[in-house]
Short mmCIF file of C-alpha atoms in Angstrom, two decimals:
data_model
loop_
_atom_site.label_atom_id
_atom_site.label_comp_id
_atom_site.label_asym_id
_atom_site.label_seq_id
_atom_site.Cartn_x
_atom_site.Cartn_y
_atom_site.Cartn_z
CA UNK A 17 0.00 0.00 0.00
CA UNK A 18 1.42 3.31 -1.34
CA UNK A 19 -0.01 5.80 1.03
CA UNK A 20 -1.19 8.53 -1.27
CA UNK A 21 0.02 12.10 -1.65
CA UNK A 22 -2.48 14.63 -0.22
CA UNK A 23 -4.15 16.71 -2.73
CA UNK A 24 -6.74 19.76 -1.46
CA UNK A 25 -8.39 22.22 -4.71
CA UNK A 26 -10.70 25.39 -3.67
CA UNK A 27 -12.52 27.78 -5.35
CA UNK A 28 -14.44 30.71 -4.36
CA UNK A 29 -16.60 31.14 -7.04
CA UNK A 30 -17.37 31.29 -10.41
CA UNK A 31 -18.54 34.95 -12.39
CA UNK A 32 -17.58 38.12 -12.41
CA UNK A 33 -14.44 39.01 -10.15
CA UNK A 34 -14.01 42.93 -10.39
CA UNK A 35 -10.94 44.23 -10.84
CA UNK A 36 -10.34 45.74 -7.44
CA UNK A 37 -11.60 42.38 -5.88
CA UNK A 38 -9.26 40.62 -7.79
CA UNK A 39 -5.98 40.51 -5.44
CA UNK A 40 -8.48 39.56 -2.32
CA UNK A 41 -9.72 36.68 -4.03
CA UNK A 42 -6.39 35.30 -4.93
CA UNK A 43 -4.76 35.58 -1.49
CA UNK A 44 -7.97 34.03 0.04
CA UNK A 45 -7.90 30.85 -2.23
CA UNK A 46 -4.14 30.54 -1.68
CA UNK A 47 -4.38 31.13 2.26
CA UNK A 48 -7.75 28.74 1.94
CA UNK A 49 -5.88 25.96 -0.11
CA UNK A 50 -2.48 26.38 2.16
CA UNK A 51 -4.49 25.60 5.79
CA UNK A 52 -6.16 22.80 4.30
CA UNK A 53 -3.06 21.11 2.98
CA UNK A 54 -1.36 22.20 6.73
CA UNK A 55 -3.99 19.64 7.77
CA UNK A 56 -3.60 16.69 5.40
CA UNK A 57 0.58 17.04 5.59
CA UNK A 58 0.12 16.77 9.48
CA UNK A 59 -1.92 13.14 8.22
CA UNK A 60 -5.18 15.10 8.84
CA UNK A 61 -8.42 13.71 7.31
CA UNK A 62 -9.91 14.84 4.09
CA UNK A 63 -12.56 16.24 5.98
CA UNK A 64 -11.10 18.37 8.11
CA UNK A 65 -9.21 19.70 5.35
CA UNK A 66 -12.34 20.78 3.33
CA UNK A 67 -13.65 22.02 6.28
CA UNK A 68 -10.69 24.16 7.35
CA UNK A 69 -10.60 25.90 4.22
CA UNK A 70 -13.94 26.50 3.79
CA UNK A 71 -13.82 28.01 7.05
CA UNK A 72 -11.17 30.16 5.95
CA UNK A 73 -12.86 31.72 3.08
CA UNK A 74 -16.12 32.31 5.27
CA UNK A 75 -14.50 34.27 7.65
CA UNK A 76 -13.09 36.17 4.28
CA UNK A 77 -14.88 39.02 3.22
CA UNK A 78 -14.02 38.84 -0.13
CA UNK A 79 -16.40 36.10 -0.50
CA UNK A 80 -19.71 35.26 -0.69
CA UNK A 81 -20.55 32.62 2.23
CA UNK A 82 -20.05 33.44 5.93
CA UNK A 83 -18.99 37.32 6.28
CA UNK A 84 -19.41 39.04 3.09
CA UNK A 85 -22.05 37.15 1.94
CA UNK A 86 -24.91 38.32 -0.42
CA UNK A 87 -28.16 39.80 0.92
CA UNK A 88 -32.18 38.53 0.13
CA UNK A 89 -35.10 41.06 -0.67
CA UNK A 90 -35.40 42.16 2.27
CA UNK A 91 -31.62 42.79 3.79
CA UNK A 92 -31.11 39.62 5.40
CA UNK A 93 -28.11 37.02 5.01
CA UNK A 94 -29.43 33.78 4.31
CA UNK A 95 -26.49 30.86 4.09
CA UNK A 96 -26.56 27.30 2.46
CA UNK A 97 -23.52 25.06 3.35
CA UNK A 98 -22.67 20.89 2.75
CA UNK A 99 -20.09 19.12 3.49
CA UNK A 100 -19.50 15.17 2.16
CA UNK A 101 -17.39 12.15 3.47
CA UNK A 102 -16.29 10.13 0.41
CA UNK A 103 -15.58 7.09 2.82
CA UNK A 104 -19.59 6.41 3.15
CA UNK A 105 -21.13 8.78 1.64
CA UNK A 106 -22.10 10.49 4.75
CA UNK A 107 -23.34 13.77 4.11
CA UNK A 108 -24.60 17.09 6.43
CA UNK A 109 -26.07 20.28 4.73
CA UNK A 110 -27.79 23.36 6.34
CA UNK A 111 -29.70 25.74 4.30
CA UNK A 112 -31.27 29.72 4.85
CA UNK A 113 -29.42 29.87 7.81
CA UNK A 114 -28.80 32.94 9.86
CA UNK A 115 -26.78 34.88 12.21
CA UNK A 116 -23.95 31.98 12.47
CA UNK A 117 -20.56 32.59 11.34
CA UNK A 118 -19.58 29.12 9.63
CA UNK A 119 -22.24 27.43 8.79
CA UNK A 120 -19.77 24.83 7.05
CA UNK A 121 -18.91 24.24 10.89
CA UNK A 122 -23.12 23.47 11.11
CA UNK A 123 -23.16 21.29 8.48
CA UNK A 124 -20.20 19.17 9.85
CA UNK A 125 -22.77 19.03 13.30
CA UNK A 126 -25.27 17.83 11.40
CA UNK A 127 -23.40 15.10 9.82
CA UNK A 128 -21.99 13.95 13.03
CA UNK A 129 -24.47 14.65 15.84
CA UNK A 130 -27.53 13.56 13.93
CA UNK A 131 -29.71 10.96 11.80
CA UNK A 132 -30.35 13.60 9.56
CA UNK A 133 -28.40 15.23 6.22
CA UNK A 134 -30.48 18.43 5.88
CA UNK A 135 -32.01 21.14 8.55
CA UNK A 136 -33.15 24.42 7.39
CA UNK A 137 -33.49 28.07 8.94
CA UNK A 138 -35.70 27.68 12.48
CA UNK A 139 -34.92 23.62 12.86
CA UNK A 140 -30.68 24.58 12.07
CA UNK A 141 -30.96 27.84 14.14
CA UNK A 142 -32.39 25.18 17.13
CA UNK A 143 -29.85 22.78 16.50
CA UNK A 144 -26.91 25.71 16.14
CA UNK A 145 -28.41 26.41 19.59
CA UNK A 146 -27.97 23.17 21.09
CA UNK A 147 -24.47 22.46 20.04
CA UNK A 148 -23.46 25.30 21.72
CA UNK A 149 -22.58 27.41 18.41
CA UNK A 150 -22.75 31.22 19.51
CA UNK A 151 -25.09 33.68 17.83
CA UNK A 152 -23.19 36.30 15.60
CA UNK A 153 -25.37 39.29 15.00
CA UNK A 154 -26.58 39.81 11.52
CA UNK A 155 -24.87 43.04 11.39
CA UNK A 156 -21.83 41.19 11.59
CA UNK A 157 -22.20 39.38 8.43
CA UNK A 158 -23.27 42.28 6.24
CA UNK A 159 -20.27 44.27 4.54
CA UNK A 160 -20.87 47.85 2.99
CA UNK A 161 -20.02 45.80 -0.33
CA UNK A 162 -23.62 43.47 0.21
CA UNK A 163 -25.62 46.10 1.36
CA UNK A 164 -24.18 48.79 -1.36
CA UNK A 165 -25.38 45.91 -3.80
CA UNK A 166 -28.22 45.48 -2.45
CA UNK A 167 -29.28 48.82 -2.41
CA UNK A 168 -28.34 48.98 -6.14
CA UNK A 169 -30.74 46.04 -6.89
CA UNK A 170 -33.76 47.64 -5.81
CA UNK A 171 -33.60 50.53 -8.02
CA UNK A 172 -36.89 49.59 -10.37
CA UNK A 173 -34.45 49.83 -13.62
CA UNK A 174 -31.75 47.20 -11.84
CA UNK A 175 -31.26 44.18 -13.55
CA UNK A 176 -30.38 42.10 -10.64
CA UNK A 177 -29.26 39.44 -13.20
CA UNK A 178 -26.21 41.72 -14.02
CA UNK A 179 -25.00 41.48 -10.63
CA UNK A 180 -25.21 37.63 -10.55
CA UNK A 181 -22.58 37.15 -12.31
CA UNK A 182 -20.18 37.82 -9.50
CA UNK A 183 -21.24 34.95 -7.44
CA UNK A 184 -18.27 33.89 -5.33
CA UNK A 185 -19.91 31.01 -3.71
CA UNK A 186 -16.84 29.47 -1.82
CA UNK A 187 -15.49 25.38 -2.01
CA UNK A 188 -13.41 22.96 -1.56
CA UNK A 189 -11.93 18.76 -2.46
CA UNK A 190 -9.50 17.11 -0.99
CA UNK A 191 -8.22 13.68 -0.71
CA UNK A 192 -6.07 12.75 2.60
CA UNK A 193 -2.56 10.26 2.27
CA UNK A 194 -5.52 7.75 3.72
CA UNK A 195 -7.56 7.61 -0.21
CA UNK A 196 -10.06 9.24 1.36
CA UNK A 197 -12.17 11.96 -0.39
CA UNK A 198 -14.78 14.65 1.01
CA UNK A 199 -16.05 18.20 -0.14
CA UNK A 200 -17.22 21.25 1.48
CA UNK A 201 -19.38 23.82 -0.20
CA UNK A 202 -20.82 26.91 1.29
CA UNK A 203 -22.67 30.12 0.32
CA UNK A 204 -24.67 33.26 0.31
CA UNK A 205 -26.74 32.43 -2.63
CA UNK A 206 -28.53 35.35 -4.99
CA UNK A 207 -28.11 38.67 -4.23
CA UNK A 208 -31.73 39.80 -3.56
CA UNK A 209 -33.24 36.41 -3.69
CA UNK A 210 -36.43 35.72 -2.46
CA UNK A 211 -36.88 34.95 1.11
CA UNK A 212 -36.10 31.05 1.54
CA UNK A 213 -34.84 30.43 -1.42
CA UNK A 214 -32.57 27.50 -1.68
CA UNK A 215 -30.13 27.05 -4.08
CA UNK A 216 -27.71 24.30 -5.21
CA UNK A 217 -25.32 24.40 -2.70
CA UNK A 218 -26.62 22.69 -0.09
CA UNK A 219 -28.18 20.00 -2.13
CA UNK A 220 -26.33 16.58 -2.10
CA UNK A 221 -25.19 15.63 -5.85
CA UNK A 222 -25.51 19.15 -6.87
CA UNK A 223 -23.32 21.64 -4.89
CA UNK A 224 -20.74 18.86 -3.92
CA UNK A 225 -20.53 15.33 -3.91
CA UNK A 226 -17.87 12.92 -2.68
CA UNK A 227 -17.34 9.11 -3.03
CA UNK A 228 -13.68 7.14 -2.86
CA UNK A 229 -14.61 5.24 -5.67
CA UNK A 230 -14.39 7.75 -7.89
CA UNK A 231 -13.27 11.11 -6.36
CA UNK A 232 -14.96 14.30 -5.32
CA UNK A 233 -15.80 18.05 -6.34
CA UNK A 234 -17.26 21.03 -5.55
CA UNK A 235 -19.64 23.43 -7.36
CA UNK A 236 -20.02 27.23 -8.15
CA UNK A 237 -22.45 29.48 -10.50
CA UNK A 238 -26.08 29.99 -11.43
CA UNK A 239 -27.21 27.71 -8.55
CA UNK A 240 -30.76 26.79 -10.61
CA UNK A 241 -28.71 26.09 -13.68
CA UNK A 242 -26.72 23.37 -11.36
CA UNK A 243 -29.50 21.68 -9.56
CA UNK A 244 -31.26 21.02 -12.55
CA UNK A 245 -28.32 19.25 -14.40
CA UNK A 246 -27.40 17.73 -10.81
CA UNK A 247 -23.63 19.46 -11.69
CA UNK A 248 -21.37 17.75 -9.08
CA UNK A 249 -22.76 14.19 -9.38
CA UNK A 250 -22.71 14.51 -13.45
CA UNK A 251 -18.94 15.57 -13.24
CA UNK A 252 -18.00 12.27 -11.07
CA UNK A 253 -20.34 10.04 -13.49
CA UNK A 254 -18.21 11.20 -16.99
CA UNK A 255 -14.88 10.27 -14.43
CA UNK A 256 -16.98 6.77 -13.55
CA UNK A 257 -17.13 6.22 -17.51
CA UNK A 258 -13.24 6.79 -17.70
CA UNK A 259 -12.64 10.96 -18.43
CA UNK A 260 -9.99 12.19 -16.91
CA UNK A 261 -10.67 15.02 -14.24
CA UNK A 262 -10.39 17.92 -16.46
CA UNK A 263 -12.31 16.75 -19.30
CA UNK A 264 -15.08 15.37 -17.45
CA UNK A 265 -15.45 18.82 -15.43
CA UNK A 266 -15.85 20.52 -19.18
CA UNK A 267 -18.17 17.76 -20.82
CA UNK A 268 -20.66 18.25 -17.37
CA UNK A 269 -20.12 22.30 -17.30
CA UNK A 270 -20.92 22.04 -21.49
CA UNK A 271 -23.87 20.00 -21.19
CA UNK A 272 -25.46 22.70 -18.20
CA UNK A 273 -24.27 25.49 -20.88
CA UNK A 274 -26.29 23.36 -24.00
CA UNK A 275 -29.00 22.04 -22.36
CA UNK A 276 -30.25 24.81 -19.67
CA UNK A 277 -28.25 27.99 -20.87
CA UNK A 278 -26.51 27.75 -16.83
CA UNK A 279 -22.97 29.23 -15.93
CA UNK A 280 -20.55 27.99 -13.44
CA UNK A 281 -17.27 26.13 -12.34
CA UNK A 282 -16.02 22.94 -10.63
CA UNK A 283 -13.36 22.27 -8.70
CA UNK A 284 -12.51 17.92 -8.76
CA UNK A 285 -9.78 15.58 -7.29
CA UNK A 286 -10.25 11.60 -8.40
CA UNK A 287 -9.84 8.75 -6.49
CA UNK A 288 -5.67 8.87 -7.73
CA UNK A 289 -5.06 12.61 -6.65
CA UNK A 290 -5.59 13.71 -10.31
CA UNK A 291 -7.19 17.10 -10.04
CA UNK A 292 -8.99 20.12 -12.56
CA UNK A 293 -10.70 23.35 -11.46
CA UNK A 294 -12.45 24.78 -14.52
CA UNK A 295 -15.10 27.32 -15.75
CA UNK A 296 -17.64 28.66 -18.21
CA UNK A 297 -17.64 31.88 -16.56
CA UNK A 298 -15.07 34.44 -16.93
CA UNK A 299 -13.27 33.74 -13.98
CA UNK A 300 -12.88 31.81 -11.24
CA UNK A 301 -10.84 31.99 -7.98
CA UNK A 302 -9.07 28.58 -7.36
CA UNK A 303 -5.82 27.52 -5.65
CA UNK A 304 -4.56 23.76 -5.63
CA UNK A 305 -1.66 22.08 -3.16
CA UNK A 306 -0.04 18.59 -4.54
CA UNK A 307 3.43 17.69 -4.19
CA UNK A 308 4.22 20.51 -2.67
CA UNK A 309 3.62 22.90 -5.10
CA UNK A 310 0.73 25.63 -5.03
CA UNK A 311 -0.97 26.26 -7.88
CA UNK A 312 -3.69 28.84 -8.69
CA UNK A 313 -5.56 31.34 -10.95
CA UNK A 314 -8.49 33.31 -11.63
CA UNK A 315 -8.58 33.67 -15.43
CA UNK A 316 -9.21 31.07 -18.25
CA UNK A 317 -5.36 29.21 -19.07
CA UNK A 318 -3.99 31.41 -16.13
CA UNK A 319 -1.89 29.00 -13.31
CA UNK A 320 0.98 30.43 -11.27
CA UNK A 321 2.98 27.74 -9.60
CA UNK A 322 5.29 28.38 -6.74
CA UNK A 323 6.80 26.14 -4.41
CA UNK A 324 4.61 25.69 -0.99
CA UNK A 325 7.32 26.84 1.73
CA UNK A 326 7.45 30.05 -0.34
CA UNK A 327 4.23 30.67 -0.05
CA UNK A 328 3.79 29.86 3.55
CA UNK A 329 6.21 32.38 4.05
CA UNK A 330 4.87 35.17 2.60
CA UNK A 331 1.52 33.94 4.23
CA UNK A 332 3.25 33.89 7.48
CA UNK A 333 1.99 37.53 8.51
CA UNK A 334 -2.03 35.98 8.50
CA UNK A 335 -0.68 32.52 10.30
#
């Protein structure tokens, strides 16, 4: 037995990234994808991994899940979040939850503390409650960014549509030096979104999925466009039928494009640490650690590769 090399891929979303957004979004993939390979180099599970960075880019405000993230009609943050275990398919999700800080952190709860895979607003908040998670105000979550946006959506000529495109749901895959896989996933959803509304992300087969015999991803984009299509699990079936990572990632994100019109990326790592983060969107934030090198990107063809201990040190400051 070979005990595999530790892979972790994250994105944090798929769209629009403005210019002066851009350098934010890079550094919080990169710091995202380094902590999460800190855990599996330590011998750290998959899952912690996912969970870790996902984490990370909640607490960033640069991103849309956690602080920072997107606000519904009527001013609120509501957040979706999943997380998968590719070892047996165990799977906890949360969705329109509020006033919690990582609701990734949720999702792991619900996973582990109960029978269940999914709890929603009141039934989460309860359960949030009961494992002892503390409250964080709504305030807290709201930048001027969100609320700015907002604002700019309500205008009766706004075309909220426009402002879609910079989605920045956040995710992660990883696979530990055990051949284990998992996912995270987690999000604000639509900017000025109907109250409850639900999208992709913290649907099982459609924001993430993760199984060890075939390898796991991680979704981002029109969240509608994904559920219908069922993005995630369609990505790991074309690497079931023998497609490498990469080109089974562009056959699933073609076929959403064709068949429903839908935008978005994937970030994947198969059962043999092979890895792809792609896009039909203009950009995409993503950062990837394997053999010790860090890649990432934002733009179509872009990668910049340095060596890890390089970038840990110029990290160092935020560590």
């Amino acid at each position: 037995f070979g005990r595999m090399k530790p892979v972790i891929v994250v994105h944090g979303g798929a769209g629009r990234i403005f210019k002066e957004r851009e350098e934010g979004s890079r550094a919080g993939v990169v710091r995202a994808a380094l902590r999460g390979y800190g855990i599996l180099k330590r011998g750290g599970s998959a899952l912690d991994a996912v969970e870790e960075a996902v984490r990370s880019m909640e607490d960033d405000p640069h991103f849309n899940a956690g602080c920072g993230s997107v606000l519904n009609e009527k001013g609120e943050v509501e957040m979706d979040a999943i997380i998968m275990d590719g070892k047996n398919l165990d799977s906890g999700a949360v969705s329109a939850v509020k006033c919690i800080a990582n609701p990734i952190k949720l999702a792991r709860l619900v996973m582990e503390k109960t029978k269940h895979m999914l709890l929603t607003d009141h039934g989460a908040h309860l359960f949030a409650q009961a494992m002892g998670i503390p409250e964080t105000p709504g305030e807290k979550l709201i930048t001027e960014r969100s609320r700015e946006r907002w604002k700019k959506n309500l205008e009766p000529d706004s075309n909220p549509g426009e402002f879609q495109k910079d989605l920045g749901t956040v995710g992660a895959v990883a696979i530990d030096s055990e051949g284990d896989v998992a996912c995270a996933t987690s999000t604000g959803g639509l900017s000025n979104k109907l109250i409850g509304r639900v999208g992709d992300t913290a649907c099982i087969g459609s924001g993430g999925y993760a199984d060890n015999c075939s390898g796991a991803t991680s979704t981002t984009g029109h969240g509608e466009s994904i559920m219908k299509v069922v993005l995630a699990r369609l990505v790991l079936y074309h690497m079931e039928q023998g497609m490498s990572p990469e080109m089974a990632a562009d056959t699933a994100l073609d076929y959403m494009k064709t068949r429903v019109g839908g935008l978005g990326g994937v970030i994947v790592v198969n059962s043999s640490g092979e890895w792809a983060a792609r896009f039909s969107t203009k950009q995409m934030s993503w950062a990837t650690v394997k053999d010790e090198q860090l890649h990432y990107g934002i733009y179509a063809g872009e990668r910049y590769t340095k060596p890890v201990d390089e970038a840990l040190a110029s990290e160092s400051g935020g560590f």
